[in-house]
mmCIF file of C-alpha atoms in Angstrom:
data_model
loop_
_atom_site.group_PDB
_atom_site.id
_atom_site.type_symbol
_atom_site.label_atom_id
_atom_site.label_comp_id
_atom_site.label_asym_id
_atom_site.label_seq_id
_atom_site.Cartn_x
_atom_site.Cartn_y
_atom_site.Cartn_z
ATOM 1 C CA MET A 113 -90.526 -26.480 78.024
ATOM 2 C CA GLU A 114 -89.153 -29.158 75.757
ATOM 3 C CA GLU A 115 -90.399 -32.832 75.968
ATOM 4 C CA ILE A 116 -87.406 -35.312 77.034
ATOM 5 C CA GLU A 117 -88.090 -37.314 73.844
ATOM 6 C CA ALA A 118 -86.946 -34.565 71.640
ATOM 7 C CA ILE A 119 -84.211 -33.584 73.685
ATOM 8 C CA THR A 120 -82.903 -37.050 74.084
ATOM 9 C CA ALA A 121 -83.669 -37.770 70.347
ATOM 10 C CA VAL A 122 -81.589 -34.599 68.857
ATOM 11 C CA HIS A 123 -78.508 -35.305 71.496
ATOM 12 C CA HIS A 124 -77.517 -38.496 69.523
ATOM 13 C CA PRO A 125 -74.341 -37.843 67.504
ATOM 14 C CA VAL A 126 -75.614 -38.980 64.403
ATOM 15 C CA ARG A 127 -78.965 -37.391 64.973
ATOM 16 C CA ARG A 128 -77.519 -34.094 65.823
ATOM 17 C CA ARG A 129 -75.600 -33.764 62.752
ATOM 18 C CA ILE A 130 -78.321 -34.419 60.811
ATOM 19 C CA VAL A 131 -80.281 -31.754 62.394
ATOM 20 C CA ASP A 132 -77.328 -29.554 62.381
ATOM 21 C CA TYR A 133 -77.244 -30.034 58.305
ATOM 22 C CA LEU A 134 -81.005 -29.847 57.724
ATOM 23 C CA GLY A 135 -81.051 -26.392 59.680
ATOM 24 C CA LEU A 136 -78.426 -25.375 57.309
ATOM 25 C CA TYR A 137 -79.053 -26.880 53.948
ATOM 26 C CA GLY A 138 -82.818 -27.000 54.184
ATOM 27 C CA ALA A 139 -84.658 -29.927 52.916
ATOM 28 C CA SER A 140 -82.615 -32.922 52.066
ATOM 29 C CA GLN A 141 -83.120 -36.647 50.629
ATOM 30 C CA VAL A 142 -81.706 -39.675 52.522
ATOM 31 C CA THR A 143 -78.948 -40.585 50.217
ATOM 32 C CA THR A 144 -77.780 -36.962 50.169
ATOM 33 C CA LEU A 145 -77.811 -36.764 54.125
ATOM 34 C CA ALA A 146 -75.923 -40.186 54.045
ATOM 35 C CA ARG A 147 -73.499 -39.203 51.857
ATOM 36 C CA ALA A 148 -72.917 -35.519 53.502
ATOM 37 C CA LEU A 149 -72.450 -37.416 56.685
ATOM 38 C CA ASP A 150 -70.545 -40.539 55.722
ATOM 39 C CA GLN A 151 -73.137 -42.709 56.976
ATOM 40 C CA GLN A 152 -75.134 -45.464 55.702
ATOM 41 C CA VAL A 153 -78.419 -45.003 53.980
ATOM 42 C CA GLY A 154 -80.000 -47.249 56.246
ATOM 43 C CA SER A 155 -78.697 -46.066 59.250
ATOM 44 C CA ILE A 156 -79.492 -42.479 58.176
ATOM 45 C CA SER A 157 -83.093 -43.664 57.574
ATOM 46 C CA HIS A 158 -83.519 -44.774 61.162
ATOM 47 C CA HIS A 159 -82.408 -42.017 62.683
ATOM 48 C CA LEU A 160 -84.526 -39.849 60.913
ATOM 49 C CA ARG A 161 -87.482 -41.832 61.930
ATOM 50 C CA MET A 162 -86.251 -41.339 65.428
ATOM 51 C CA LEU A 163 -86.141 -37.428 64.857
ATOM 52 C CA GLU A 164 -89.689 -37.515 63.100
ATOM 53 C CA ARG A 165 -91.365 -39.232 66.066
ATOM 54 C CA ALA A 166 -89.898 -36.882 68.305
ATOM 55 C CA GLY A 167 -91.173 -33.975 66.343
ATOM 56 C CA ILE A 168 -87.804 -32.623 65.372
ATOM 57 C CA ILE A 169 -87.835 -33.212 61.361
ATOM 58 C CA GLU A 170 -90.774 -33.894 59.443
ATOM 59 C CA ARG A 171 -91.038 -35.160 55.716
ATOM 60 C CA ALA A 172 -90.698 -32.575 53.199
ATOM 61 C CA ASP A 173 -92.269 -32.483 49.371
ATOM 62 C CA ASP A 174 -89.886 -33.429 46.891
ATOM 63 C CA PRO A 175 -88.751 -30.326 44.761
ATOM 64 C CA THR A 176 -88.388 -32.091 41.681
ATOM 65 C CA GLY A 177 -92.128 -33.805 41.814
ATOM 66 C CA ASP A 178 -90.471 -37.397 42.047
ATOM 67 C CA ARG A 179 -92.342 -38.985 44.869
ATOM 68 C CA ARG A 180 -89.746 -42.029 44.731
ATOM 69 C CA THR A 181 -87.419 -40.331 47.005
ATOM 70 C CA SER A 182 -87.649 -39.540 50.816
ATOM 71 C CA TRP A 183 -86.994 -35.834 51.537
ATOM 72 C CA TRP A 184 -86.834 -34.236 54.938
ATOM 73 C CA GLN A 185 -86.909 -30.742 56.649
ATOM 74 C CA PRO A 186 -86.660 -29.672 60.237
ATOM 75 C CA THR A 187 -89.485 -28.686 62.234
ATOM 76 C CA ARG A 188 -87.854 -25.944 63.969
ATOM 77 C CA ARG A 189 -84.752 -23.884 64.303
ATOM 78 C CA GLY A 190 -83.522 -24.475 68.142
ATOM 79 C CA PHE A 191 -83.916 -25.699 71.365
ATOM 80 C CA SER A 192 -84.109 -24.307 74.766
ATOM 81 C CA TRP A 193 -84.429 -26.240 77.861
ATOM 82 C CA SER A 194 -82.979 -26.654 81.450
ATOM 83 C CA VAL A 195 -82.357 -29.829 83.371
ATOM 84 C CA ASN A 196 -84.436 -28.004 86.211
ATOM 85 C CA ASP A 197 -87.484 -28.542 83.852
ATOM 86 C CA PHE A 198 -87.318 -32.152 84.726
ATOM 87 C CA ALA A 199 -86.895 -31.992 88.498
ATOM 88 C CA ASP A 200 -90.548 -33.890 89.191
ATOM 89 C CA SER A 201 -89.185 -36.876 87.303
ATOM 90 C CA PRO A 202 -86.123 -38.034 88.740
ATOM 91 C CA ALA A 203 -85.721 -40.688 85.389
ATOM 92 C CA ASP A 204 -86.208 -37.685 82.853
ATOM 93 C CA ALA A 205 -83.731 -35.656 84.813
ATOM 94 C CA MET A 206 -81.024 -38.244 84.481
ATOM 95 C CA LEU A 207 -82.054 -38.007 80.879
ATOM 96 C CA ALA A 208 -81.654 -34.396 80.360
ATOM 97 C CA ARG A 209 -78.330 -34.453 82.666
ATOM 98 C CA GLY A 210 -76.810 -37.076 79.996
ATOM 99 C CA ALA A 211 -78.252 -34.776 76.850
ATOM 100 C CA GLU A 212 -76.526 -31.915 78.597
ATOM 101 C CA ARG A 213 -73.234 -33.453 78.718
ATOM 102 C CA VAL A 214 -73.555 -34.800 75.155
ATOM 103 C CA ASN A 215 -74.411 -31.407 74.027
ATOM 104 C CA ILE A 216 -71.370 -29.717 75.980
ATOM 105 C CA ASN A 217 -69.131 -32.430 74.446
ATOM 106 C CA THR A 218 -70.352 -31.624 71.076
ATOM 107 C CA GLN A 219 -69.613 -27.937 71.105
ATOM 108 C CA LEU A 220 -66.042 -28.376 72.953
ATOM 109 C CA ALA A 221 -65.270 -30.987 70.245
ATOM 110 C CA ARG A 222 -66.421 -28.241 67.362
ATOM 111 C CA LEU A 223 -64.327 -25.907 69.024
ATOM 112 C CA GLN A 224 -61.280 -28.451 69.360
ATOM 113 C CA ALA A 225 -61.317 -29.382 65.612
ATOM 114 C CA TRP A 226 -61.252 -25.801 64.854
ATOM 115 C CA ARG A 227 -58.272 -25.242 66.591
ATOM 116 C CA ARG A 228 -56.777 -28.094 65.420
ATOM 117 C CA ASN A 229 -56.705 -26.705 61.743
ATOM 118 C CA ALA A 230 -53.071 -26.162 61.713
ATOM 119 C CA ALA A 231 -53.579 -23.284 59.010
ATOM 120 C CA PRO A 232 -56.882 -21.600 58.947
ATOM 121 C CA ALA A 233 -57.722 -19.108 56.307
ATOM 122 C CA LYS A 234 -56.234 -15.886 57.290
ATOM 123 C CA GLU A 235 -59.858 -13.836 57.197
ATOM 124 C CA TRP A 236 -61.366 -17.017 59.315
ATOM 125 C CA SER A 237 -58.851 -16.560 62.106
ATOM 126 C CA ARG A 238 -59.358 -12.853 62.475
ATOM 127 C CA ALA A 239 -63.328 -13.058 62.381
ATOM 128 C CA ALA A 240 -63.311 -16.267 64.795
ATOM 129 C CA PHE A 241 -63.749 -15.210 68.422
ATOM 130 C CA SER A 242 -63.907 -16.242 72.276
ATOM 131 C CA THR A 243 -65.221 -13.623 74.551
ATOM 132 C CA ASP A 244 -65.910 -14.031 78.314
ATOM 133 C CA THR A 245 -66.667 -11.873 81.068
ATOM 134 C CA LEU A 246 -67.011 -12.391 85.105
ATOM 135 C CA THR A 247 -69.791 -10.149 86.947
ATOM 136 C CA TRP A 248 -72.022 -10.303 89.430
ATOM 137 C CA ALA A 249 -75.677 -11.390 88.513
ATOM 138 C CA THR A 250 -78.987 -12.780 89.843
ATOM 139 C CA PRO A 251 -80.550 -15.682 88.155
ATOM 140 C CA GLU A 252 -83.217 -13.259 86.908
ATOM 141 C CA GLU A 253 -80.274 -11.242 85.190
ATOM 142 C CA LEU A 254 -78.716 -14.035 83.649
ATOM 143 C CA ALA A 255 -81.829 -15.492 82.278
ATOM 144 C CA ARG A 256 -82.293 -11.819 80.553
ATOM 145 C CA LEU A 257 -78.863 -12.092 79.036
ATOM 146 C CA SER A 258 -79.581 -15.371 77.590
ATOM 147 C CA GLU A 259 -83.075 -13.984 76.157
ATOM 148 C CA LYS A 260 -80.808 -11.179 74.831
ATOM 149 C CA LEU A 261 -78.031 -13.245 73.326
ATOM 150 C CA GLY A 262 -80.735 -15.246 71.624
ATOM 151 C CA GLU A 263 -82.502 -12.471 69.873
ATOM 152 C CA THR A 264 -79.231 -10.823 68.944
ATOM 153 C CA LEU A 265 -78.362 -14.332 67.032
ATOM 154 C CA ASP A 266 -81.272 -14.576 65.713
ATOM 155 C CA LEU A 267 -81.378 -11.059 64.208
ATOM 156 C CA TRP A 268 -77.922 -11.683 62.913
ATOM 157 C CA ARG A 269 -78.878 -15.147 61.297
ATOM 158 C CA ASP A 270 -81.752 -13.380 59.713
ATOM 159 C CA GLU A 271 -79.754 -10.417 58.322
ATOM 160 C CA ILE A 272 -77.456 -12.657 56.425
ATOM 161 C CA ASP A 273 -78.373 -12.986 52.755
ATOM 162 C CA ALA A 274 -77.609 -16.328 51.629
ATOM 163 C CA SER A 275 -78.649 -15.696 48.087
ATOM 164 C CA ASP A 276 -76.479 -12.759 47.282
ATOM 165 C CA GLY A 277 -73.591 -15.063 45.642
ATOM 166 C CA THR A 278 -71.221 -14.588 48.311
ATOM 167 C CA ALA A 279 -69.097 -17.864 49.255
ATOM 168 C CA ARG A 280 -70.085 -18.762 52.801
ATOM 169 C CA GLN A 281 -69.148 -21.421 55.287
ATOM 170 C CA PRO A 282 -71.258 -23.090 58.045
ATOM 171 C CA VAL A 283 -70.478 -21.138 61.392
ATOM 172 C CA PHE A 284 -70.920 -22.506 64.789
ATOM 173 C CA VAL A 285 -71.444 -20.045 67.635
ATOM 174 C CA PHE A 286 -71.820 -20.920 71.285
ATOM 175 C CA THR A 287 -71.767 -19.184 74.545
ATOM 176 C CA HIS A 288 -72.099 -20.317 78.068
ATOM 177 C CA GLY A 289 -73.554 -18.332 80.989
ATOM 178 C CA PHE A 290 -73.054 -19.902 84.757
ATOM 179 C CA PRO A 291 -72.663 -19.134 88.194
ATOM 180 C CA THR A 292 -68.973 -20.054 89.218
ATOM 181 C CA LYS A 293 -66.214 -18.931 91.713
ATOM 182 C CA PRO A 294 -63.117 -16.701 90.785
#
């Protein structure tokens, strides 16, 4: 179970972008993050300290050996939590629900931004996908699906040889599984 401080820290829009950037590009310095995310250096520094306090990122060694600049790297690859993890604390449950809403809005905003792109490259249009299914399942069966999807995504991500010289773009994959009515 994640700590509520980590969940609320990462679900701030700028901090989420920082975590995503570090996850894609690895250790980066403050000025690089500020430029890439179109933010002020002071703002990025503030958000980095918040993420560090929550244990989401940590300081990294400067690869050039110049200790005058501040480098940061993620401490983990992902987060897994449920609002129900905080049922014993109404205040934490409220924070978790808020973080859940922000997370869903972030996911949907990324999908909408992709769809707004008037003319995506043909190969990306073919590769992009949407999938859904409607079936019967128990909570245990749905949890098992979540685990299998996570394992599949980890295997897929680990099979990508980012050093092979092939041009790549950041790709965002998200799925949801939940009880519903037809």
